[in-house]
XYZ file of C-alpha atoms in Angstrom:
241
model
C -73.635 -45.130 -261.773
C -73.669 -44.636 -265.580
C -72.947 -40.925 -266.414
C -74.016 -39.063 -269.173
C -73.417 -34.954 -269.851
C -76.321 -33.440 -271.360
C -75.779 -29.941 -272.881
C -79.621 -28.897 -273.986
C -82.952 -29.426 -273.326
C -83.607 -30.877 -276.619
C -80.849 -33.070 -276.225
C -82.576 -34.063 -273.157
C -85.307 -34.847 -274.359
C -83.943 -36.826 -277.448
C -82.080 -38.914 -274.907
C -85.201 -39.803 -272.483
C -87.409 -40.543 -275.860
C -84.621 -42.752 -276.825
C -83.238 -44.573 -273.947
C -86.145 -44.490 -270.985
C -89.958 -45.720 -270.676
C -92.967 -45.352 -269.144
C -91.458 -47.686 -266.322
C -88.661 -45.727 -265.278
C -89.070 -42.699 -262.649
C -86.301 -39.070 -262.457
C -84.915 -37.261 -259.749
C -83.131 -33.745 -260.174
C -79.971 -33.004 -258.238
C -79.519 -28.830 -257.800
C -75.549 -30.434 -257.528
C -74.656 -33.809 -259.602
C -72.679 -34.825 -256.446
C -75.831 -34.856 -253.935
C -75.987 -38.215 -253.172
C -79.195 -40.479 -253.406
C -80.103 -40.748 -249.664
C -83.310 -39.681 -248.285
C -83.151 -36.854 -245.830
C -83.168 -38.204 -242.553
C -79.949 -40.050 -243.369
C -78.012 -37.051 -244.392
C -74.732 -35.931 -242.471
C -76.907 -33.558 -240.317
C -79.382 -36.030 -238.740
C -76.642 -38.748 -238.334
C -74.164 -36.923 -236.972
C -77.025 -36.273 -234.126
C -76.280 -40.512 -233.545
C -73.686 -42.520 -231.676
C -72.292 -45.987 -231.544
C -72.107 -48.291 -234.588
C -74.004 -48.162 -237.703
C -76.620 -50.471 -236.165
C -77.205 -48.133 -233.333
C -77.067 -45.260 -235.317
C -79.577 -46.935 -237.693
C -81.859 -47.103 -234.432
C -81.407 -43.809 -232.986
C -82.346 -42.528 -237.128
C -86.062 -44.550 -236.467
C -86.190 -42.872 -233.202
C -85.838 -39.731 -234.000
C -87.649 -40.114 -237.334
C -90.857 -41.433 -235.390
C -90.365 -38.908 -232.495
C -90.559 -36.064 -235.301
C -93.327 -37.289 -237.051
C -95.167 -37.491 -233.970
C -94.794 -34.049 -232.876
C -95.918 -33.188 -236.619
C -99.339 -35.113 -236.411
C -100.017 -33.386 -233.158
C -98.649 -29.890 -233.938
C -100.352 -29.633 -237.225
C -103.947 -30.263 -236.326
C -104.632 -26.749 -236.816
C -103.978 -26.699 -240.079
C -104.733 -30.380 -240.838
C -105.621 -33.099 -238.837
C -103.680 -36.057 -239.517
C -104.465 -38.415 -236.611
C -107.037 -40.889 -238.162
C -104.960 -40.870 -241.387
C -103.782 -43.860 -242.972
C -99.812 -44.100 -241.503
C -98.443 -43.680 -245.253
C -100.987 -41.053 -246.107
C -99.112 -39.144 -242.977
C -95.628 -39.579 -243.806
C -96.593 -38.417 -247.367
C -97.909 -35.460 -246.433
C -95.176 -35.080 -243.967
C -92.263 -35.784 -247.003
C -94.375 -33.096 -248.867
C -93.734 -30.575 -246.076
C -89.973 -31.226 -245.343
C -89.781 -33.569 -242.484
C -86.600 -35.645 -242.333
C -88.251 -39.359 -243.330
C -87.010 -42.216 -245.137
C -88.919 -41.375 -248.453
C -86.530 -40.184 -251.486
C -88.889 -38.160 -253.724
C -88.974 -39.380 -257.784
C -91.250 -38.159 -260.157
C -92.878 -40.308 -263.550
C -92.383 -36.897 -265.392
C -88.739 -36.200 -266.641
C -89.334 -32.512 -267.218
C -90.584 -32.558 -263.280
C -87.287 -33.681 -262.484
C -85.486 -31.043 -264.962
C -87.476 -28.507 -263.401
C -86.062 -29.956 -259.683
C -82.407 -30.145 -260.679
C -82.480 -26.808 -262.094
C -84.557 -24.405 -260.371
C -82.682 -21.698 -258.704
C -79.372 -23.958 -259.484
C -76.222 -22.467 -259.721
C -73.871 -25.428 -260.582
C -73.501 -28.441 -262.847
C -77.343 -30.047 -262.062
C -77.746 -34.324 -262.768
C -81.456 -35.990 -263.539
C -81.051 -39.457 -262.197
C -82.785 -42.125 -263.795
C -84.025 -45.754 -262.300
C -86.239 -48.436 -263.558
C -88.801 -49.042 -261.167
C -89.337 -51.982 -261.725
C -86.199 -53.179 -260.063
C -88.438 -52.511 -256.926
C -91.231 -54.352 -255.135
C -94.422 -52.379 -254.937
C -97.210 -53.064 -252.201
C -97.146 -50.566 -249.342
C -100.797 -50.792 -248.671
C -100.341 -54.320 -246.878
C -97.294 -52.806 -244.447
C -98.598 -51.029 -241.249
C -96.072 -48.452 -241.289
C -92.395 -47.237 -243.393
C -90.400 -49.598 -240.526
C -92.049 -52.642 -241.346
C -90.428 -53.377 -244.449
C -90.364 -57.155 -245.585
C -86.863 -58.941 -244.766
C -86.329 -59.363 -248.615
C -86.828 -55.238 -249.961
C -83.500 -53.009 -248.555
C -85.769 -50.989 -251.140
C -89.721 -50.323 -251.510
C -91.615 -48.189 -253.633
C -94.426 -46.336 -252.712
C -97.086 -45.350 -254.886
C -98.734 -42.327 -252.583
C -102.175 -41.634 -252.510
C -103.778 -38.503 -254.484
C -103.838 -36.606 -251.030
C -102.981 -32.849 -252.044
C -102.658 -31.053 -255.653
C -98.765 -31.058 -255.318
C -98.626 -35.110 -255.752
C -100.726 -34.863 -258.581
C -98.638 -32.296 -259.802
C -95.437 -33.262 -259.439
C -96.628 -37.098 -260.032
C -94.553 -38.145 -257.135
C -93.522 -41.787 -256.264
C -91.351 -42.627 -253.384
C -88.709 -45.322 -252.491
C -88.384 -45.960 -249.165
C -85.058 -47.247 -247.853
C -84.777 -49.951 -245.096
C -80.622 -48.069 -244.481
C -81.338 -44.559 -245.359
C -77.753 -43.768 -245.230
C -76.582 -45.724 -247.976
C -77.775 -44.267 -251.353
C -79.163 -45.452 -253.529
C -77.163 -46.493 -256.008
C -74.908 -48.504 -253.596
C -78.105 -50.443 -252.527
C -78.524 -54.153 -253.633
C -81.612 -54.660 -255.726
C -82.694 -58.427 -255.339
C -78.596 -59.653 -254.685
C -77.081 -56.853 -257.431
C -76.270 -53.006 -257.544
C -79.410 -50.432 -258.309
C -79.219 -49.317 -261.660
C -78.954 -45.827 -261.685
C -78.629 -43.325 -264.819
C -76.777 -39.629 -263.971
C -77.894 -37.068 -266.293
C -75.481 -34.206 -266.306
C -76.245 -30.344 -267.426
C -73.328 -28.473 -267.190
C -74.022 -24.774 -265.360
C -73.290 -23.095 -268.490
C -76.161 -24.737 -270.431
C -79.192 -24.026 -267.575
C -80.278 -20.538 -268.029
C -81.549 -21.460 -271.267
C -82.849 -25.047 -269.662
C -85.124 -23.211 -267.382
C -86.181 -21.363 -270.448
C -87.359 -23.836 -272.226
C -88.817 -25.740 -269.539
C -90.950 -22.688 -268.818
C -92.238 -22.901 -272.931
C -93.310 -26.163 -272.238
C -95.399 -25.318 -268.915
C -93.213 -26.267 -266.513
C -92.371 -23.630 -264.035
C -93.072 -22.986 -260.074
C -96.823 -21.927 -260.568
C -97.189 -25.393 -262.097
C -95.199 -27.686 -259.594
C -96.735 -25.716 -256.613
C -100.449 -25.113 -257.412
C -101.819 -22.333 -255.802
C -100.862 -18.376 -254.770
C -97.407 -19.166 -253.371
C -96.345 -20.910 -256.438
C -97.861 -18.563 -258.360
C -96.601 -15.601 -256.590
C -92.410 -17.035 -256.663
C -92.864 -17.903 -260.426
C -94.074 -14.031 -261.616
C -91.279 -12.725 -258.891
C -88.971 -14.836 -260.814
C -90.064 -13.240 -264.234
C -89.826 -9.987 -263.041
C -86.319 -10.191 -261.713
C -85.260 -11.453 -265.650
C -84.741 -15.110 -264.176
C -87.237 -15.426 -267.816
C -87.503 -13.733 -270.457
């Protein structure tokens, strides 16, 4: 992973301008040494698994499926999910926290600015990846395990289901091994390419600043009262100026 310390927003934004396209997609990183795995393979989920990687691999699907199960049938209160398309579901589910497969990435790099350092309280990274390094066509699969022998790696272009995807302008990959990030993942027989952004901790308070000039703050990335609500709470405790 290519490394780069960033020490201001404008610098930031110099550097995207300069060095990144319309074709390549952000994540932020609240710590620059989260790795690039999607939830459910995180230490907490696979530590739940026994026996060798291949068995935990399955056990991971398992429990994956058997949680978003329980969410399409617990959640009908609120929204009913069970005629949805399969990748409108695990969307909405990703959206809501549910350990899946998906790692979130956004086509906006001040989304992902925003996402590293929100509420961040050590050195933050934006990672940066071409997408087009990935094969796109989702709507063909029936579901997120029926990835084609050929893609370790898929990207997922998600329907316009809820305000916060438009928002955020979310895209997913979606990782045949979700416990090997990304950036240790073979692309087509070589390494992803991956970009690390770094902002120091010292250089964030006024990061979050400036974001904020430029529109991006909670009431923005989370449309509606709650969003709104966190993002004046924030003012009024000084987190802006």
């Amino acid at each position: 992973m290519n490394s780069i310390t960033i020490t201001s927003f404008s610098e930031y934004i110099s550097h995207v301008e300069h060095y990144y396209g319309r074709n390549h997609l952000f994540r932020g990183l609240k710590k620059k040494s989260y790795p690039l795995i999607p939830k459910i393979g995180r230490k907490n989920y696979v530590q739940r698994c026994s026996g060798e990687a291949e068995q935990q691999l399955f056990e991971l699907q398992d429990l994956e499926e058997r949680t978003m199960n329980d969410f399409i049938k617990m959640s009908v209160p609120h929204m009913d999910l069970r005629d949805m398309n399969p990748w409108d579901q695990w969307t909405i589910g990703q959206h809501h926290g549910l350990p899946t497969r998906f790692l979130d990435w956004t086509e906006n790099p001040l989304i992902a600015a925003y996402f590293a350092t929100e509420d961040a309280t050590d050195d933050v990274a934006i990672c940066v990846t071409d997408r087009t390094q990935f094969n796109v066509g989702t709507d063909d699969l029936p579901d997120i395990f029926s990835l084609p022998e050929d893609d370790d790696v898929l990207l997922h272009i998600p329907s316009y289901i809820n305000a916060r995807i438009i928002a955020q302008k979310g895209v997913f990959t979606v990782h045949r091994n979700p416990t090997l990030p990304l950036d240790q993942t073979k692309i087509n027989g070589v390494l992803c390419n991956v970009d690390q952004l770094i902002v120091p901790k010292e250089a964030l308070q006024e990061f979050v600043k400036d974001l904020d000039w430029f529109g991006i703050n909670r009431s923005f990335i989370y449309p509606g009262l709650d969003g709104l609500a966190y993002y004046l709470d924030f003012k009024a405790k000084g987190g802006i100026d």
